[in-house]
Every structure is written in C-alpha cells, then in structure tokens.
Amino acid sequence: MTTRARDTLIGWALLAPAMTLLVAFTHWPALASLIESFYSTARPRRPARFVGTANYEQILADPVFWQAFSNNLLYAAGTIPVSIALAILMAVWVNDRIPGRTFARVAYFTPTVLPMIAVANIWLFFFTPGYGLLEQITGAFGLPSHNWLGSPETALAAVTVVAIWKEAGFFMIFYLAALQAIPPVLAEAASLEGASRWTFFRRVQFPLLMPTTLFVLINAVINAFRMIDQIIVMTRGGPDNATTLVLFYIYQVGFSFWDTAYAAALTVVLLALLGLVAFVQYGILERRVHYR
Amino acid sequence: MKDIAVEGISRRWGEAAAVDDVSFTVAAGTLVALLGPSGCGKSTTLRLIAGLDQPSAGRIRIGGADVTGLPPARRGIAMVFQSYALFPHLSVAENILFGLKVRRVEPAERADRLRRVADMLGLAALLDRKPSQLSGGQQQRVALARAIVAEAAVCLMDEPLSNLDAQLRLEMRREIRALQTRLGMTMIYVTHDQSEAMTMADRIILMRAGRIEQNATPAEIYGRPATGFAGRFVGTPPMNVIPAAAAAGLPGLQPPAGPHTLLLGIRPEAVRLDPAGLPAEVVAAEYLGADTLVETRLGGSPFVARFAGRVEARTGDVLRLGWGPEAAHWFDTGTDRRMN
Ligand SMILES: Nc1ncnc2c1ncn2[C@@H]1O[C@H](COP(=O)(O)OP(=O)(O)O)[C@@H](O)[C@H]1O
Ligand SMILES: [Mg+2]
C-alpha cells in the first residue's frame, strides 16, 4: 500500500466514529424528513402514500404557519440586535480594568449556564400576575396589574425579553475572548493620539470584532429559529398562538396532532430557510469583514 | 522644542520597585538613550513619561510644565512602540492619519502632512496597504510616520528596532537619528543594545535594577565608566573586570591608595602583546577578519584580549599581555563604584 493510500485510509478510519453518529442522527433524519414530506401521514387504516407537493401547498395556505413565521421574525428582530448590542456592551465593560470585573463576568455569564427550563421558571415567577416580581414593582408605582404572558399583545415581547437575557451573556463570552485577543498596546496607541473611549471603540474595537459579530449573528439567527424549550415552559404557544414560533409549531403538528408528514414538510422549509440565511450571511458579509 | 525633566520618580508593584527614585533631564532637541539589561525598568520609565502608567512618587515636567497628572494625549508627545501597535484593519494612510482625525485636523492639512511624511519615509507607494501586507521594516516606518505626523515636540521610542534584522537595524538607526536632528525633536530612545545607544545618542542613561547607574555622553560612559557594571555593559566585547590581585605583577600598575579591595577593569581593545606583561593562558581564539579575539585566563580570571589583524594563538599557548597605565579602570569590590 502506498503511504498516500494508507494516510487516506487512516483519515477515514479516524473520521468514522463521528461520521457514523452524524449520519445516523443528523444526515439520515434530514433526508428521511425530506422524503416523508412528499407522502401523506400514515393512519391505522390508511398507509402513507405519495402526495407530491400537497404538504407544501398546505403550508402556504396554513394561517397558523404564517402566524408562527411572522412571530418568529418579530422574535428574531427583537432578540438578535438587542442581545448582540448588550453582549458587546457587557464584554467591553468587563474587559476594561474595572474593580470586581471577575464578578461581573461571572454574573453576566450565569444565565447561559442555567438550563433554559430553570430560566423559564424563574421568569415565570417574575411575570406572574398579582404577586410576581414585575407586578410588585409596577404595583409599588401604582400602575395597574397586567398579565404579561397571558395577553396576546405582550406575551411575545415577554418571551423575547427572557431570550435576550439568556443569549446576551452567551454572546458576551465570544466578544470577551475576541477583545482579549486585541493587543492592549492598541488602546495605548489610541490614547496617546487623544482618542476617547468611544472613538477607540468605534474606530478600532468594533471593526476588529467584525469576524466575531458575523459568527455570533449566524448563531443568533439559528437560535432564534431553534427556540422551543422556553415556549414549552412559559406559554405553550399561547395565548391564541401569540407566541407560537416555527419550531414549536412543528413540534405541535408532529407530536400533538401526530401529522408527521406535514411536520416533515415544515421541517424541510425551516431547514431550507436556515441554510439560506447562513449562505447569505457568509457569502455577503464575509467579504466585508476584516480577518487578521 | 521642549525639554524633559524627570524628578525622583518611582513605580512600585507591591513590594518590588521597577523604577526607584530616578531623576534625569533631557535637553530640548537632543536624543537620550535609556540603556540597560532586560527588566531594569526602561519601559516602565518611558511609560511613566508617556502617562500610560502613573508614578508611585515623583514629578515629570515636559517643556517646563508639570504633566504628572495629565493623560497621555495632553502631554504633547508621540510614541513608537516595540510591537509598532499599528491598527491591523486600517490602511497605512489611515494608520498615519488616525491621530489627526481624532484631533479634527482639517482634511486639506491632513492630506498635506500625510504626503510630507510619506515622502520623507518612502511610504508613498504603500499608503493603501494593510499592515499585514508590509514587511517588518515597512511597518516600522509606518509607526515612525504616525509618530512624526503628529509634529509633537517630544518623541518616545521603546526598542523600536528590536524586531528587525541586523542589516535593517543599522539603516533605521541612521534614519531615526537623521529625522530626529532634522525635525529638532526631543527624543528618549529605549534600548538594551549598547551599540544602538552608542551610535545614536547624545547622552546615555544606563539603568540597572530600577536605578540610574550612569548618565553621561557615549564617550564618557565608554572612557570613564562610573561602575564595573557600566564598564561591562558598554563596549563589545565587554570590559574585563578582574580582582586587582590577579594583575598584581604588572610593572607600572598603580592602584589608587586606600583601604578598599579593588577590581581592575581593562577593555579588550586596550590589551597589547608585551614581553614584560603578565602570562595568560589561551582558552580560545576567534579570528573576525579585522581583528582577533583571544580568550585567556589571567591569574585565574577569564580575560579577553582583542588584537588588530590576525594573531596566532592556540589553546594552551601562553601569551604575555600588558596595557598602558591610562587603560586601567579601578572599581571598589563592595560598591562597584569607580575609584580613579
Ligand atoms: N504591570 C506590571 N506588573 C508587575 N510588574 C511589572 C509590570 N510591568 C513591569 N513589571 C516589572 O518591572 C520591572 C521592569 O520592567 P520593564 O520596565 O518592562 O523593564 P525593561 O523595559 O527594562 O525590560 C520588571 O521586573 C518587570 O517584571
Ligand atoms: Mg522593555
């Protein structure tokens, strides 16, 4: 055997365990979903049969899907910019030499370490009408009581706030790592030139953080469309589908209504959407991002 | 043109003092080298003058004004860092103009000044490049340009040439010195390379363990080192400093009178072959072209001699070495201070 052939063989052998898991639990299910989406859901007396694009046509005509989709867009538009901005702000803040910065870093990162279920439960208490923390505060100022998670107008916003609170700390870690990779001597050079803190951030730190921002942005978009645990604990999609997001809707269709074929079609749509987003972000933004 | 006065500054980190009660002045328009081994407090001293760090004690004056409490930007200084500290995402032009933009200098004047420094430093063709697309020497020039374009009266440099290869270092030494003279800048130049300090500086401030060992012109520091340390640090190869007893047999050697135990310092280039001299056993010989370095043992101490041209000396040979009376530097064994 030539060295080259042997290297190839060893390479594949080393890849095999991970590859097996990926194929079994990621690639194959994705492919299976794609195939299943062109069939009808099997019922006790009616086996699955090929229905072509019927499931996809149903999606286009499904008002709940469109509501879930627009909810999801609103949720993404609410969480992504705010959590990224907060993450940068917190990272810049705890990266500077402030007293107690280790404590601040830990404090900001804590929400990320907590399981979403626990986080959601904590916030459920905050939002509880009557005696929740929020009510106690607004009550102290004499404001009327409000059921934040129970009214369609505020439920999605309430869920969004929780997501921001959780995501910002996570993204902060990436920004903090990137900030620490910027040599401190650049800050000194800028301060010699008379640059204010803000100028230094705008002209030096922020541009140098662009690769991180791209990475975080893609993760944030994917997270926004992957969010489900929080919805399950806090609102179960209600009231009146006001907090139904796409993945939660898929879960409902698949495991509450047991319409697996339709759920498969919805899954394919979601996957295609995420793929497109990642492609656009890497394709377009990457060219404008400075890599050292 | 502005002078600099450093008055009794110290910088402590916990117990240890990186800079310990240091005072010196730099006359306007001159270049002073802060010289010393690694860790002796040169960078800390420079950073205190720049305002990047605060002294634990002492005052700093620039052009007569007390700047001790002022932020770096208000001290009227420019600085070149060892690592250049160029902004990696900005082009050469933007790097050079960074400070002028921050200070809101008119665009027309900015362009004018950019053109002038770019021409001066041969950067005109590189203005659109990113720092990562430049060689080390070119990056060094950009850092220099950024310091010059500010037209500050005082320029501080922290080992600006240590990342360059030997050839380029020699060129840049001359270039920096020429610029400094032409623009009349007051410059403090930090280096651990004694030949850099010797060739460039009007005065050398030699530091050791946070204190000033000697503050003198290059000629003085070479000709009359204030301590044994100064003698060994300046000059290549370093001065031989041996116990006076090792050279006791040499006729004409006159140690200064007094109760001290003495060290004798002899520069390798002051040593000659002398039939009436002291016997020294050759350990190794290095032929360098213009001269030969002979490493010997003299009275039990290592002793290096430098002879012009080629000298035949094999390991184990015994040479007789001597020197003129003016070549002897005497130091106190205890305090290391010069005694003659
Ligand atoms: N930020 C710091 N914290 C603690 N000690 C420091 C710091 N900076 C420098 N030192 C110490 O101060 C001494 C002098 O350092 P420095 O001025 O950088 O030396 P040089 O530039 O002459 O090599 C060294 O012993 C170094 O370890
Ligand atoms: Mg240093």
XYZ file of C-alpha atoms and ligand atoms in Angstrom:
660
model
C 0.000 0.000 0.000
C 1.353 3.483 -0.807
C 1.756 5.954 2.026
C -0.870 8.117 0.461
C -3.475 5.402 0.299
C -2.655 4.443 3.861
C -2.993 8.047 5.041
C -6.356 8.268 3.328
C -7.488 5.046 4.961
C -6.335 6.159 8.415
C -8.002 9.523 7.873
C -11.321 7.911 7.111
C -10.940 5.431 9.952
C -10.431 8.313 12.355
C -13.426 10.158 10.945
C -15.647 7.095 11.018
C -16.982 7.206 14.618
C -18.065 10.833 14.416
C -19.272 10.345 10.860
C -21.413 7.358 11.905
C -23.113 9.398 14.585
C -23.637 12.339 12.248
C -25.071 10.182 9.505
C -27.307 8.207 11.859
C -28.686 11.134 13.807
C -28.361 14.157 11.532
C -27.990 13.442 7.843
C -30.277 10.455 7.642
C -33.158 12.050 9.621
C -32.882 15.161 7.465
C -33.064 13.070 4.314
C -35.874 10.948 5.776
C -37.830 14.110 6.567
C -37.369 15.323 3.018
C -38.709 12.036 1.648
C -41.527 11.862 4.177
C -42.650 15.366 3.315
C -43.805 14.138 -0.077
C -46.016 11.442 1.483
C -49.219 11.595 3.464
C -49.223 10.729 7.176
C -49.845 7.038 7.795
C -53.099 6.354 9.674
C -54.253 2.983 11.127
C -56.444 2.202 8.137
C -54.639 4.329 5.543
C -50.944 3.708 4.870
C -48.724 6.606 3.720
C -48.928 7.335 0.021
C -47.091 9.692 -2.311
C -48.857 13.056 -2.451
C -46.306 15.168 -4.298
C -46.184 18.763 -3.071
C -49.553 18.615 -1.305
C -47.965 19.140 2.126
C -46.130 22.210 0.846
C -49.282 23.622 -0.672
C -50.926 23.136 2.689
C -48.156 25.140 4.332
C -48.730 28.076 2.004
C -52.413 28.056 2.902
C -51.904 27.473 6.646
C -52.676 30.651 8.664
C -51.097 29.219 11.820
C -47.827 28.598 9.972
C -47.799 32.173 8.714
C -48.519 33.465 12.165
C -45.730 31.305 13.603
C -43.437 32.567 10.873
C -44.218 36.231 11.461
C -43.992 35.675 15.238
C -40.591 34.158 14.619
C -39.465 37.116 12.513
C -40.598 39.523 15.229
C -38.909 37.409 17.867
C -35.667 37.347 15.829
C -35.837 41.076 15.142
C -36.352 41.673 18.854
C -33.707 39.318 20.238
C -30.824 39.459 17.778
C -29.877 43.153 17.624
C -30.560 43.773 21.292
C -28.733 40.704 22.585
C -25.731 41.379 20.337
C -25.596 45.024 21.340
C -25.868 44.083 25.004
C -23.235 41.381 24.573
C -20.767 43.878 23.068
C -21.547 46.430 25.739
C -21.057 43.960 28.574
C -17.916 42.497 27.008
C -16.308 45.912 26.520
C -17.305 46.830 30.052
C -15.887 43.736 31.766
C -12.820 43.758 29.501
C -11.746 47.157 30.818
C -9.939 47.333 34.108
C -12.834 47.843 36.423
C -12.910 46.765 40.055
C -14.673 43.431 40.540
C -14.568 42.520 36.880
C -14.272 38.786 37.557
C -17.501 39.021 39.496
C -19.135 40.958 36.655
C -18.020 38.392 34.093
C -19.422 35.524 36.133
C -22.640 37.403 36.769
C -23.195 38.081 33.081
C -22.407 34.515 32.109
C -24.655 32.864 34.697
C -27.880 32.967 32.611
C -26.082 30.959 29.923
C -25.044 28.232 32.323
C -28.538 27.815 33.747
C -30.755 25.320 31.892
C -33.446 27.036 29.847
C -36.143 25.206 31.814
C -34.857 26.727 35.068
C -34.508 30.151 33.484
C -38.025 29.985 32.123
C -39.371 29.012 35.520
C -37.593 31.912 37.209
C -39.068 34.319 34.691
C -42.491 32.698 35.017
C -42.371 33.859 38.609
C -41.271 37.352 37.573
C -44.207 37.614 35.190
C -46.847 36.046 37.454
C -49.882 38.334 37.623
C -50.756 39.568 41.117
C -47.660 38.719 43.150
C -44.837 38.264 40.570
C -41.714 40.398 40.913
C -42.668 42.627 37.996
C -46.146 43.163 39.409
C -44.719 44.061 42.796
C -42.500 46.682 41.206
C -45.151 48.176 38.921
C -47.634 47.927 41.817
C -45.289 49.951 44.019
C -45.537 52.769 41.471
C -49.300 52.467 41.462
C -49.510 51.056 37.934
C -52.414 48.733 37.093
C -51.884 44.973 37.167
C -51.082 43.298 33.866
C -50.863 39.656 32.811
C -47.704 39.865 30.717
C -47.661 36.268 29.483
C -51.429 35.959 29.367
C -52.276 38.739 26.933
C -51.635 38.339 23.207
C -50.249 41.893 22.943
C -47.407 41.396 25.437
C -46.743 37.628 25.514
C -44.285 37.580 22.600
C -42.437 40.616 23.955
C -42.165 38.968 27.380
C -40.736 35.812 25.842
C -38.325 37.927 23.777
C -37.015 39.684 26.869
C -36.180 36.355 28.513
C -34.356 35.185 25.401
C -32.308 38.401 25.280
C -31.404 37.985 28.934
C -30.176 34.458 28.270
C -28.423 34.976 24.940
C -26.559 38.193 25.701
C -24.370 36.532 28.343
C -23.529 33.711 25.980
C -22.547 36.010 23.128
C -20.604 38.146 25.580
C -18.157 35.290 26.103
C -17.277 35.272 22.389
C -16.848 39.036 22.357
C -14.787 38.939 25.522
C -12.463 36.346 24.003
C -12.133 38.461 20.853
C -11.493 41.635 22.847
C -8.771 39.931 24.819
C -7.105 38.959 21.565
C -6.751 42.667 20.703
C -3.297 43.733 21.937
C -3.587 46.243 24.820
C -0.914 48.336 23.125
C -3.509 49.409 20.514
C -5.524 51.059 23.260
C -2.383 52.795 24.473
C -1.516 53.979 20.992
C -5.041 55.329 20.581
C -4.983 57.072 23.950
C -1.696 58.759 23.026
C -3.421 60.097 19.935
C -6.166 61.520 22.103
C -8.890 59.065 21.126
C -11.810 58.930 23.539
C -13.156 55.618 24.798
C -15.961 55.874 22.263
C -13.650 56.718 19.351
C -11.431 53.791 20.237
C -14.452 51.505 20.287
C -15.859 52.837 17.021
C -12.612 53.028 15.051
C -10.684 50.077 16.475
C -12.505 47.624 18.703
C -15.751 47.330 16.768
C -14.106 46.771 13.354
C -11.759 44.217 14.873
C -14.776 42.424 16.361
C -16.449 42.012 12.959
C -15.475 38.342 12.489
C -16.952 37.611 15.903
C -20.069 39.560 15.058
C -20.552 37.513 11.897
C -20.173 34.294 13.832
C -22.488 35.455 16.598
C -25.029 36.765 14.109
C -25.304 33.426 12.357
C -25.643 31.659 15.681
C -28.236 34.164 16.831
C -30.355 33.684 13.720
C -30.182 29.923 14.002
C -31.020 30.116 17.717
C -33.975 32.364 17.009
C -35.486 29.728 14.755
C -34.485 26.852 17.007
C -36.039 28.184 20.180
C -38.599 25.857 21.747
C -37.915 24.866 25.383
C -38.703 28.307 26.724
C -42.006 28.412 24.817
C -42.979 25.000 26.119
C -42.372 26.018 29.723
C -43.666 29.580 29.609
C -46.615 29.796 27.206
C -47.099 26.599 25.186
C -47.502 28.854 22.164
C -50.446 30.780 23.624
C -52.389 32.825 24.182
C -54.119 32.353 20.826
C -50.863 31.332 19.078
C -49.360 34.694 20.000
C -46.063 33.026 20.982
C -46.119 30.083 18.581
C -42.749 30.005 16.833
C -41.964 27.830 13.837
C -40.181 25.029 15.691
C -42.825 24.923 18.389
C -45.456 24.678 15.680
C -43.579 21.790 14.085
C -43.430 20.085 17.469
C -47.146 20.596 17.942
C -48.029 19.290 14.500
C -45.727 16.306 14.863
C -46.285 15.255 18.442
C -49.644 16.714 19.496
C -51.568 16.317 16.242
C -49.392 13.372 15.074
C -49.419 14.691 11.495
C -45.814 13.608 10.934
C -45.749 14.110 7.179
C -46.893 17.709 7.490
C -44.375 18.213 10.301
C -41.700 16.803 7.986
C -42.624 19.308 5.288
C -42.493 22.155 7.814
C -39.092 20.914 8.980
C -37.766 20.950 5.421
C -38.981 24.520 4.987
C -37.257 25.556 8.229
C -34.008 23.827 7.226
C -34.047 25.463 3.801
C -34.644 28.822 5.419
C -31.751 28.446 7.855
C -29.454 27.190 5.111
C -30.307 30.212 3.004
C -29.670 32.614 5.874
C -26.270 31.082 6.663
C -25.351 31.130 2.989
C -26.283 34.772 2.567
C -24.513 35.829 5.737
C -21.286 34.026 4.954
C -21.419 34.927 1.283
C -22.180 38.621 1.585
C -20.906 39.678 4.981
C -17.688 37.736 4.925
C -16.362 39.895 2.139
C -16.857 42.975 4.261
C -15.364 41.511 7.397
C -11.755 42.142 8.279
C -9.856 38.958 9.075
C -6.389 39.319 10.542
C 11.450 72.345 21.193
C 10.774 71.098 24.687
C 12.963 69.626 27.377
C 12.001 66.827 29.729
C 12.706 66.691 33.440
C 12.125 63.576 35.474
C 12.280 64.312 39.189
C 12.592 61.420 41.630
C 10.049 59.114 40.036
C 9.385 55.649 41.417
C 6.994 52.950 40.320
C 6.271 50.087 42.671
C 4.261 46.953 42.091
C 3.620 45.646 45.564
C 6.979 45.391 47.286
C 9.180 45.477 44.193
C 10.164 48.806 42.657
C 10.512 48.648 38.877
C 11.726 52.244 38.902
C 13.328 53.522 42.072
C 13.842 57.254 42.634
C 15.032 58.079 39.128
C 15.898 61.660 38.128
C 17.308 62.987 34.885
C 16.795 65.714 32.327
C 16.729 65.624 28.558
C 17.751 68.852 26.891
C 15.469 70.146 24.147
C 16.276 68.761 20.709
C 18.578 66.013 21.946
C 18.363 62.257 21.804
C 18.839 60.419 25.078
C 19.103 56.649 25.155
C 17.722 54.716 28.123
C 20.020 51.724 28.145
C 20.074 48.663 30.351
C 19.530 44.932 30.560
C 16.057 43.463 30.201
C 13.857 44.099 33.241
C 15.824 47.071 34.572
C 12.852 49.446 34.289
C 13.443 51.206 30.957
C 9.960 50.600 29.558
C 8.357 51.490 32.862
C 10.260 54.799 32.936
C 9.168 55.566 29.384
C 5.548 54.655 30.112
C 5.584 56.939 33.141
C 6.806 59.809 30.978
C 4.158 58.993 28.371
C 1.445 58.882 31.011
C 0.480 55.290 30.196
C 1.291 54.495 33.811
C 1.247 56.585 36.985
C 4.331 57.005 39.194
C 4.147 56.000 42.857
C 6.248 59.073 43.616
C 7.952 61.934 41.795
C 7.146 64.527 39.135
C 7.546 64.754 35.387
C 7.932 68.039 33.528
C 7.761 68.490 29.783
C 8.718 71.904 28.441
C 8.677 73.232 31.983
C 5.048 72.250 32.621
C 4.220 69.643 35.244
C 2.467 66.820 33.364
C 2.498 64.225 36.148
C -1.278 64.016 36.417
C -2.141 64.629 32.759
C -3.499 61.926 30.424
C -1.110 60.830 27.624
C -2.900 62.830 24.930
C -2.367 66.118 26.774
C 1.394 65.749 27.221
C 2.308 66.697 23.660
C 4.247 63.524 22.953
C 4.398 60.904 20.239
C 5.455 57.338 20.865
C 6.711 54.387 18.851
C 6.066 51.002 20.405
C 8.262 47.936 20.169
C 5.432 45.985 18.537
C 4.589 49.065 16.373
C 0.946 48.974 17.586
C -0.434 49.550 14.095
C -4.181 49.149 13.699
C -4.459 45.932 11.666
C -7.756 46.797 9.964
C -6.706 50.263 8.800
C -4.626 51.073 5.747
C -1.204 52.673 6.074
C -2.683 56.100 5.312
C -5.456 55.677 7.871
C -2.979 54.476 10.460
C -0.829 57.544 9.941
C -3.833 59.872 9.981
C -5.570 58.266 12.966
C -4.413 60.874 15.448
C -5.007 63.844 13.136
C -8.589 62.702 12.555
C -9.139 62.263 16.268
C -7.819 65.778 16.783
C -10.062 67.070 13.997
C -7.312 68.499 11.816
C -8.652 69.965 8.541
C -8.785 67.407 5.678
C -6.615 69.604 3.441
C -3.921 69.913 6.070
C -4.181 66.205 6.843
C -3.556 65.313 3.213
C -0.659 67.727 3.123
C 1.021 66.331 6.210
C 0.393 62.755 5.082
C 2.123 63.443 1.779
C 5.088 65.022 3.518
C 5.757 62.172 5.972
C 5.046 59.548 3.339
C 7.689 61.106 1.098
C 10.095 61.512 3.983
C 9.860 57.825 4.910
C 9.378 56.323 1.442
C 5.840 55.161 2.121
C 4.106 56.932 -0.764
C 3.578 53.718 -2.738
C 2.283 51.775 0.248
C -0.458 54.067 1.544
C -3.344 51.773 0.600
C -1.866 48.596 2.038
C -2.868 46.968 5.294
C -0.119 46.484 7.901
C -0.235 42.704 7.358
C 0.859 43.301 3.755
C 4.045 45.092 4.821
C 7.488 43.823 5.763
C 8.818 44.419 9.260
C 10.892 47.374 8.126
C 7.938 48.954 6.350
C 5.719 48.507 9.405
C 8.435 50.158 11.447
C 8.397 53.096 9.048
C 4.625 53.420 9.335
C 4.909 53.509 13.119
C 7.570 56.163 12.749
C 5.413 58.123 10.320
C 2.500 58.007 12.742
C 4.723 59.460 15.446
C 6.175 62.147 13.180
C 2.939 63.300 11.566
C 1.704 64.467 14.967
C 4.530 67.028 14.922
C 4.922 66.585 18.655
C 7.996 68.169 20.177
C 8.771 65.037 22.163
C 9.056 61.531 20.778
C 9.421 58.409 22.905
C 10.609 55.131 21.436
C 10.584 51.754 23.145
C 13.036 49.372 21.479
C 11.696 50.338 18.056
C 14.221 48.277 16.111
C 14.330 45.048 18.082
C 12.047 43.194 15.663
C 14.159 43.963 12.610
C 17.051 42.052 11.119
C 20.599 43.281 11.677
C 21.062 44.998 8.302
C 17.796 46.908 8.511
C 18.579 47.890 12.089
C 21.723 49.683 11.012
C 19.829 51.556 8.305
C 16.941 52.540 10.562
C 19.314 53.752 13.287
C 20.738 56.285 10.900
C 17.328 57.194 9.565
C 15.821 57.808 13.003
C 18.793 59.847 14.122
C 18.685 61.927 10.929
C 14.949 62.585 11.336
C 15.356 63.490 14.980
C 18.073 66.012 14.177
C 16.274 67.435 11.155
C 12.944 67.893 12.950
C 14.587 69.048 16.163
C 12.641 66.529 18.245
C 13.464 65.802 21.838
C 13.720 62.037 21.916
C 14.011 59.347 24.554
C 15.074 56.117 22.984
C 14.842 52.894 24.986
C 17.164 50.066 24.034
C 19.023 47.145 25.545
C 21.533 47.233 22.694
C 24.582 49.233 23.769
C 25.794 49.728 20.199
C 22.462 51.345 19.303
C 22.795 53.699 22.257
C 26.447 54.464 21.493
C 25.842 55.301 17.838
C 22.620 57.291 18.141
C 22.503 59.095 21.444
C 23.708 62.492 22.621
C 23.600 61.107 26.147
C 23.174 57.620 27.541
C 21.312 56.905 30.738
C 22.401 53.476 31.864
C 19.914 51.767 34.180
C 20.232 48.769 36.427
C 17.543 47.276 38.675
C 15.361 50.367 38.565
C 18.126 52.874 39.288
C 20.397 55.033 37.152
C 23.886 53.592 37.009
C 25.399 56.385 34.942
C 24.153 59.373 32.957
C 26.819 60.545 30.535
C 27.754 61.043 26.894
C 28.664 57.905 24.934
C 32.348 58.925 25.005
C 32.330 59.439 28.767
C 30.490 56.256 29.512
C 32.966 54.322 27.394
C 36.046 56.186 28.579
C 35.188 56.564 32.266
C 32.528 54.051 33.274
C 31.184 55.004 36.698
C 30.855 51.404 37.843
C 32.136 47.977 36.930
C 28.659 47.211 35.635
C 28.771 50.214 33.287
C 32.200 49.099 32.091
C 30.958 45.623 31.289
C 27.672 46.764 29.733
C 29.051 49.287 27.236
C 31.542 48.151 24.618
C 31.934 44.861 22.739
C 33.427 42.609 23.778
C 32.713 43.732 27.345
C 35.393 45.145 29.612
C 37.407 42.586 31.596
C 36.821 43.197 35.294
C 39.167 41.103 37.382
C 40.312 41.155 41.020
C 43.233 43.574 41.316
C 45.315 40.796 42.870
C 45.204 38.822 39.604
C 47.202 41.571 37.854
C 49.446 42.492 40.757
C 52.681 41.512 38.999
C 52.430 44.037 36.151
C 55.055 46.754 36.347
C 53.719 50.307 36.273
C 50.277 49.358 37.626
C 49.268 51.918 40.245
C 46.092 51.138 42.155
C 44.569 54.147 43.919
C 45.546 54.288 47.575
C 43.004 53.370 50.227
C 41.662 50.588 52.365
C 39.467 49.105 49.609
C 39.654 45.753 47.893
C 39.773 46.644 44.237
C 38.613 45.337 40.904
C 40.598 46.183 37.815
C 38.801 46.866 34.558
C 40.652 46.584 31.252
C 38.985 46.930 27.858
C 39.911 44.062 25.500
C 40.959 46.567 22.833
C 43.446 48.208 25.255
C 45.393 44.980 25.705
C 48.678 44.521 23.811
C 51.214 41.789 23.484
C 54.047 42.841 25.781
C 57.143 40.737 26.558
C 57.214 42.320 30.029
C 53.476 41.637 30.582
C 51.540 39.098 32.581
C 51.335 35.483 31.448
C 47.879 34.456 30.213
C 46.898 31.010 29.001
C 44.881 30.927 25.781
C 41.475 29.230 26.085
C 40.136 30.027 22.627
C 40.815 32.386 19.733
C 38.312 33.828 17.286
C 39.502 35.419 14.059
C 36.994 38.082 12.943
C 38.764 39.448 9.861
C 39.733 42.908 11.034
C 40.822 41.627 14.405
C 41.211 38.575 16.601
C 39.536 37.936 19.923
C 41.647 35.831 22.264
C 40.001 34.385 25.330
C 42.535 33.677 28.077
C 42.877 33.011 31.767
C 44.899 35.622 33.582
C 45.743 34.928 37.231
C 42.754 32.564 37.408
C 40.214 35.004 35.905
C 38.738 34.898 32.415
C 40.282 37.704 30.365
C 39.584 38.659 26.749
C 42.031 40.494 24.531
C 41.384 41.990 21.132
C 44.242 42.376 18.684
C 44.218 44.030 15.300
C 44.663 41.674 12.360
C 45.445 38.020 12.707
C 47.210 36.676 15.799
C 48.384 33.071 16.001
C 47.176 31.735 19.325
C 46.371 28.090 20.014
C 44.599 26.738 23.053
C 47.163 26.161 25.769
C 49.653 28.764 24.467
C 50.838 31.307 26.993
C 50.781 34.949 25.847
C 52.295 37.877 27.716
C 49.744 40.672 27.994
C 50.111 44.277 29.040
C 48.351 47.659 28.793
C 49.103 51.324 29.295
C 48.503 52.895 32.714
C 45.673 55.055 31.295
C 43.775 51.872 30.344
C 43.265 50.769 33.945
C 39.806 51.384 35.462
C 39.622 50.756 39.215
C 36.399 49.782 40.959
C 35.580 49.087 44.594
C 34.758 45.398 45.071
C 31.963 46.130 47.523
C 30.165 49.099 45.926
C 31.245 48.558 42.307
C 31.992 52.343 42.185
C 34.851 53.808 40.196
C 37.881 54.664 42.336
C 40.209 56.544 39.947
N 2.429 45.570 35.024
C 3.420 45.095 35.803
N 3.137 44.466 36.960
C 4.125 43.986 37.757
N 5.420 44.098 37.477
C 5.779 44.724 36.341
C 4.802 45.251 35.441
N 5.453 45.813 34.390
C 6.763 45.642 34.633
N 6.965 44.994 35.793
C 8.265 44.665 36.377
O 9.047 45.818 36.434
C 10.375 45.545 36.081
C 10.832 46.465 34.969
O 10.120 46.182 33.803
P 10.351 46.960 32.432
O 10.296 48.416 32.702
O 9.397 46.430 31.437
O 11.826 46.523 32.064
P 12.647 46.774 30.706
O 11.815 47.545 29.763
O 13.863 47.490 31.148
O 12.988 45.432 30.184
C 10.459 44.094 35.709
O 10.997 43.387 36.800
C 9.032 43.701 35.473
O 8.832 42.377 35.860
Mg 11.031 46.929 27.845
